[in-house]
PDB file of C-alpha atoms in Angstrom:
ATOM      1  CA  UNK A   1      36.297 201.971  16.710  1.00  0.00           C
ATOM      2  CA  UNK A   2      38.864 199.241  16.370  1.00  0.00           C
ATOM      3  CA  UNK A   3      37.758 195.949  15.602  1.00  0.00           C
ATOM      4  CA  UNK A   4      39.160 192.514  14.418  1.00  0.00           C
ATOM      5  CA  UNK A   5      37.796 192.408  11.211  1.00  0.00           C
ATOM      6  CA  UNK A   6      40.083 195.034   9.824  1.00  0.00           C
ATOM      7  CA  UNK A   7      38.598 197.513   7.445  1.00  0.00           C
ATOM      8  CA  UNK A   8      35.397 195.454   6.600  1.00  0.00           C
ATOM      9  CA  UNK A   9      32.300 197.492   7.057  1.00  0.00           C
ATOM     10  CA  UNK A  10      29.304 195.779   8.444  1.00  0.00           C
ATOM     11  CA  UNK A  11      26.915 195.006   5.457  1.00  0.00           C
ATOM     12  CA  UNK A  12      23.085 195.265   6.036  1.00  0.00           C
ATOM     13  CA  UNK A  13      21.524 192.066   6.937  1.00  0.00           C
ATOM     14  CA  UNK A  14      19.339 190.485   4.355  1.00  0.00           C
ATOM     15  CA  UNK A  15      16.302 188.564   5.012  1.00  0.00           C
ATOM     16  CA  UNK A  16      17.013 184.546   5.334  1.00  0.00           C
ATOM     17  CA  UNK A  17      13.159 183.845   4.488  1.00  0.00           C
ATOM     18  CA  UNK A  18      12.637 181.950   1.478  1.00  0.00           C
ATOM     19  CA  UNK A  19      10.149 183.717  -1.050  1.00  0.00           C
ATOM     20  CA  UNK A  20       8.050 181.498  -3.015  1.00  0.00           C
ATOM     21  CA  UNK A  21       7.098 183.003  -6.404  1.00  0.00           C
ATOM     22  CA  UNK A  22       4.477 180.382  -7.202  1.00  0.00           C
ATOM     23  CA  UNK A  23       2.710 180.652  -3.846  1.00  0.00           C
ATOM     24  CA  UNK A  24       0.929 177.821  -1.682  1.00  0.00           C
ATOM     25  CA  UNK A  25      -1.741 176.726  -4.432  1.00  0.00           C
ATOM     26  CA  UNK A  26      -0.001 177.175  -7.813  1.00  0.00           C
ATOM     27  CA  UNK A  27      -1.065 180.589  -8.933  1.00  0.00           C
ATOM     28  CA  UNK A  28      -2.635 181.829  -5.744  1.00  0.00           C
ATOM     29  CA  UNK A  29      -0.341 184.354  -3.817  1.00  0.00           C
ATOM     30  CA  UNK A  30       1.494 183.420  -0.805  1.00  0.00           C
ATOM     31  CA  UNK A  31      -0.503 184.195   2.514  1.00  0.00           C
ATOM     32  CA  UNK A  32       1.677 185.808   5.385  1.00  0.00           C
ATOM     33  CA  UNK A  33       2.536 183.472   8.134  1.00  0.00           C
ATOM     34  CA  UNK A  34      -0.298 183.697  10.663  1.00  0.00           C
ATOM     35  CA  UNK A  35      -2.911 185.430   8.636  1.00  0.00           C
ATOM     36  CA  UNK A  36      -5.563 182.999   8.555  1.00  0.00           C
ATOM     37  CA  UNK A  37      -6.101 179.137   9.349  1.00  0.00           C
ATOM     38  CA  UNK A  38      -5.031 177.040   6.546  1.00  0.00           C
ATOM     39  CA  UNK A  39      -5.933 173.314   5.732  1.00  0.00           C
ATOM     40  CA  UNK A  40      -4.887 170.372   3.697  1.00  0.00           C
ATOM     41  CA  UNK A  41      -5.002 170.809  -0.055  1.00  0.00           C
ATOM     42  CA  UNK A  42      -7.999 168.494  -0.547  1.00  0.00           C
ATOM     43  CA  UNK A  43      -8.507 169.551  -4.270  1.00  0.00           C
ATOM     44  CA  UNK A  44      -5.272 167.214  -5.131  1.00  0.00           C
ATOM     45  CA  UNK A  45      -6.263 164.309  -3.134  1.00  0.00           C
ATOM     46  CA  UNK A  46      -9.699 164.414  -4.751  1.00  0.00           C
ATOM     47  CA  UNK A  47      -7.978 164.655  -8.026  1.00  0.00           C
ATOM     48  CA  UNK A  48      -5.923 161.455  -7.497  1.00  0.00           C
ATOM     49  CA  UNK A  49      -8.812 159.559  -6.122  1.00  0.00           C
ATOM     50  CA  UNK A  50     -10.715 160.177  -9.373  1.00  0.00           C
ATOM     51  CA  UNK A  51      -8.010 159.393 -11.425  1.00  0.00           C
ATOM     52  CA  UNK A  52      -7.202 156.098  -9.691  1.00  0.00           C
ATOM     53  CA  UNK A  53     -10.809 155.117  -9.843  1.00  0.00           C
ATOM     54  CA  UNK A  54     -11.025 155.835 -13.449  1.00  0.00           C
ATOM     55  CA  UNK A  55      -7.940 153.669 -13.924  1.00  0.00           C
ATOM     56  CA  UNK A  56      -9.713 150.662 -12.120  1.00  0.00           C
ATOM     57  CA  UNK A  57     -13.054 151.219 -14.241  1.00  0.00           C
ATOM     58  CA  UNK A  58     -10.891 151.100 -17.555  1.00  0.00           C
ATOM     59  CA  UNK A  59      -9.047 147.843 -16.181  1.00  0.00           C
ATOM     60  CA  UNK A  60     -12.200 146.056 -15.205  1.00  0.00           C
ATOM     61  CA  UNK A  61     -14.393 147.250 -17.970  1.00  0.00           C
ATOM     62  CA  UNK A  62     -11.873 146.711 -20.808  1.00  0.00           C
ATOM     63  CA  UNK A  63      -9.803 144.171 -22.306  1.00  0.00           C
ATOM     64  CA  UNK A  64      -8.006 146.614 -24.971  1.00  0.00           C
ATOM     65  CA  UNK A  65      -4.414 147.247 -24.659  1.00  0.00           C
ATOM     66  CA  UNK A  66      -4.644 150.768 -25.828  1.00  0.00           C
ATOM     67  CA  UNK A  67      -7.421 151.567 -23.214  1.00  0.00           C
ATOM     68  CA  UNK A  68      -5.421 149.202 -20.591  1.00  0.00           C
ATOM     69  CA  UNK A  69      -2.239 151.613 -21.395  1.00  0.00           C
ATOM     70  CA  UNK A  70      -4.322 154.760 -21.039  1.00  0.00           C
ATOM     71  CA  UNK A  71      -5.959 153.181 -17.516  1.00  0.00           C
ATOM     72  CA  UNK A  72      -2.475 152.389 -16.207  1.00  0.00           C
ATOM     73  CA  UNK A  73      -1.121 155.930 -16.895  1.00  0.00           C
ATOM     74  CA  UNK A  74      -4.376 157.470 -15.235  1.00  0.00           C
ATOM     75  CA  UNK A  75      -4.135 155.240 -12.238  1.00  0.00           C
ATOM     76  CA  UNK A  76      -0.264 155.067 -11.503  1.00  0.00           C
ATOM     77  CA  UNK A  77       1.879 158.075 -12.743  1.00  0.00           C
ATOM     78  CA  UNK A  78      -1.025 160.737 -12.680  1.00  0.00           C
ATOM     79  CA  UNK A  79      -2.811 159.696  -9.476  1.00  0.00           C
ATOM     80  CA  UNK A  80       0.756 159.242  -7.957  1.00  0.00           C
ATOM     81  CA  UNK A  81       1.809 162.479  -8.997  1.00  0.00           C
ATOM     82  CA  UNK A  82      -1.345 164.415  -7.735  1.00  0.00           C
ATOM     83  CA  UNK A  83      -0.254 162.503  -4.213  1.00  0.00           C
ATOM     84  CA  UNK A  84       3.209 164.229  -4.661  1.00  0.00           C
ATOM     85  CA  UNK A  85       1.764 167.414  -5.697  1.00  0.00           C
ATOM     86  CA  UNK A  86      -0.707 167.270  -2.523  1.00  0.00           C
ATOM     87  CA  UNK A  87       2.452 166.272  -0.122  1.00  0.00           C
ATOM     88  CA  UNK A  88       4.389 169.181  -1.290  1.00  0.00           C
ATOM     89  CA  UNK A  89       1.669 171.810  -0.706  1.00  0.00           C
ATOM     90  CA  UNK A  90       0.608 170.227   2.345  1.00  0.00           C
ATOM     91  CA  UNK A  91       3.979 170.294   3.700  1.00  0.00           C
ATOM     92  CA  UNK A  92       4.514 173.843   3.069  1.00  0.00           C
ATOM     93  CA  UNK A  93       1.026 174.680   4.613  1.00  0.00           C
ATOM     94  CA  UNK A  94       2.032 172.624   7.722  1.00  0.00           C
ATOM     95  CA  UNK A  95       4.870 175.249   8.310  1.00  0.00           C
ATOM     96  CA  UNK A  96       2.016 177.788   9.047  1.00  0.00           C
ATOM     97  CA  UNK A  97       1.253 177.852  12.799  1.00  0.00           C
ATOM     98  CA  UNK A  98      -2.499 178.138  11.956  1.00  0.00           C
ATOM     99  CA  UNK A  99      -2.529 175.017  10.197  1.00  0.00           C
ATOM    100  CA  UNK A 100      -6.016 173.026  10.708  1.00  0.00           C
ATOM    101  CA  UNK A 101      -5.052 169.193  10.950  1.00  0.00           C
ATOM    102  CA  UNK A 102      -7.802 166.898   9.844  1.00  0.00           C
ATOM    103  CA  UNK A 103      -8.457 163.139  10.860  1.00  0.00           C
ATOM    104  CA  UNK A 104      -9.328 162.146   7.677  1.00  0.00           C
ATOM    105  CA  UNK A 105      -6.515 163.066   5.476  1.00  0.00           C
ATOM    106  CA  UNK A 106      -4.390 160.121   6.241  1.00  0.00           C
ATOM    107  CA  UNK A 107      -6.869 157.460   5.565  1.00  0.00           C
ATOM    108  CA  UNK A 108      -7.375 159.500   2.270  1.00  0.00           C
ATOM    109  CA  UNK A 109      -3.928 159.364   1.380  1.00  0.00           C
ATOM    110  CA  UNK A 110      -3.832 155.600   2.199  1.00  0.00           C
ATOM    111  CA  UNK A 111      -6.698 155.111   0.016  1.00  0.00           C
ATOM    112  CA  UNK A 112      -5.422 157.025  -2.735  1.00  0.00           C
ATOM    113  CA  UNK A 113      -1.976 154.518  -2.742  1.00  0.00           C
ATOM    114  CA  UNK A 114      -3.995 151.556  -2.343  1.00  0.00           C
ATOM    115  CA  UNK A 115      -6.666 152.546  -5.314  1.00  0.00           C
ATOM    116  CA  UNK A 116      -3.681 153.702  -7.646  1.00  0.00           C
ATOM    117  CA  UNK A 117      -1.889 150.022  -6.715  1.00  0.00           C
ATOM    118  CA  UNK A 118      -5.331 148.261  -7.489  1.00  0.00           C
ATOM    119  CA  UNK A 119      -5.314 150.367 -10.898  1.00  0.00           C
ATOM    120  CA  UNK A 120      -1.820 149.914 -12.000  1.00  0.00           C
ATOM    121  CA  UNK A 121      -2.347 145.997 -11.364  1.00  0.00           C
ATOM    122  CA  UNK A 122      -5.589 145.252 -12.920  1.00  0.00           C
ATOM    123  CA  UNK A 123      -4.517 147.287 -16.257  1.00  0.00           C
ATOM    124  CA  UNK A 124      -0.730 145.576 -16.131  1.00  0.00           C
ATOM    125  CA  UNK A 125      -2.645 142.398 -16.112  1.00  0.00           C
ATOM    126  CA  UNK A 126      -4.961 143.217 -19.088  1.00  0.00           C
ATOM    127  CA  UNK A 127      -1.907 144.583 -20.862  1.00  0.00           C
ATOM    128  CA  UNK A 128       0.097 141.410 -20.100  1.00  0.00           C
ATOM    129  CA  UNK A 129      -2.713 139.152 -21.569  1.00  0.00           C
ATOM    130  CA  UNK A 130      -3.250 140.991 -24.395  1.00  0.00           C
ATOM    131  CA  UNK A 131       0.647 140.731 -25.227  1.00  0.00           C
ATOM    132  CA  UNK A 132       0.831 137.182 -24.241  1.00  0.00           C
ATOM    133  CA  UNK A 133      -2.279 136.271 -26.388  1.00  0.00           C
ATOM    134  CA  UNK A 134      -1.175 138.312 -29.509  1.00  0.00           C
ATOM    135  CA  UNK A 135      -4.442 140.759 -29.579  1.00  0.00           C
ATOM    136  CA  UNK A 136      -3.003 143.807 -29.962  1.00  0.00           C
ATOM    137  CA  UNK A 137      -6.158 145.919 -30.376  1.00  0.00           C
TER     138      UNK A 137
END
């Protein structure tokens, strides 16, 4: 058989699907597409909401610069980080044709962003106030 490619023999095709060694739930093995219904990973949203709420409680209850720094970390980077992990896992799960969408998830995401913003603002106020007054305790 004479072809236009010269003497190059065709190679067997390789799979173009990406494999995920981590899995969908960080440690859980990946499910085959279509094997079962998947939903949003609510655990990451709940963790973020708890962290943001803890940051708000610290911001309201304490005038300490050290505690306000901890509250800022809890309510800011850690809460938003859990939202980022949620979005990454949820996006992967949405590629499954059997994804079960929920009407409460968008509201919980918005609530998490609002609470994280509030926690950061309250603790930043306490930090700024402590620095301005020279109260470094």
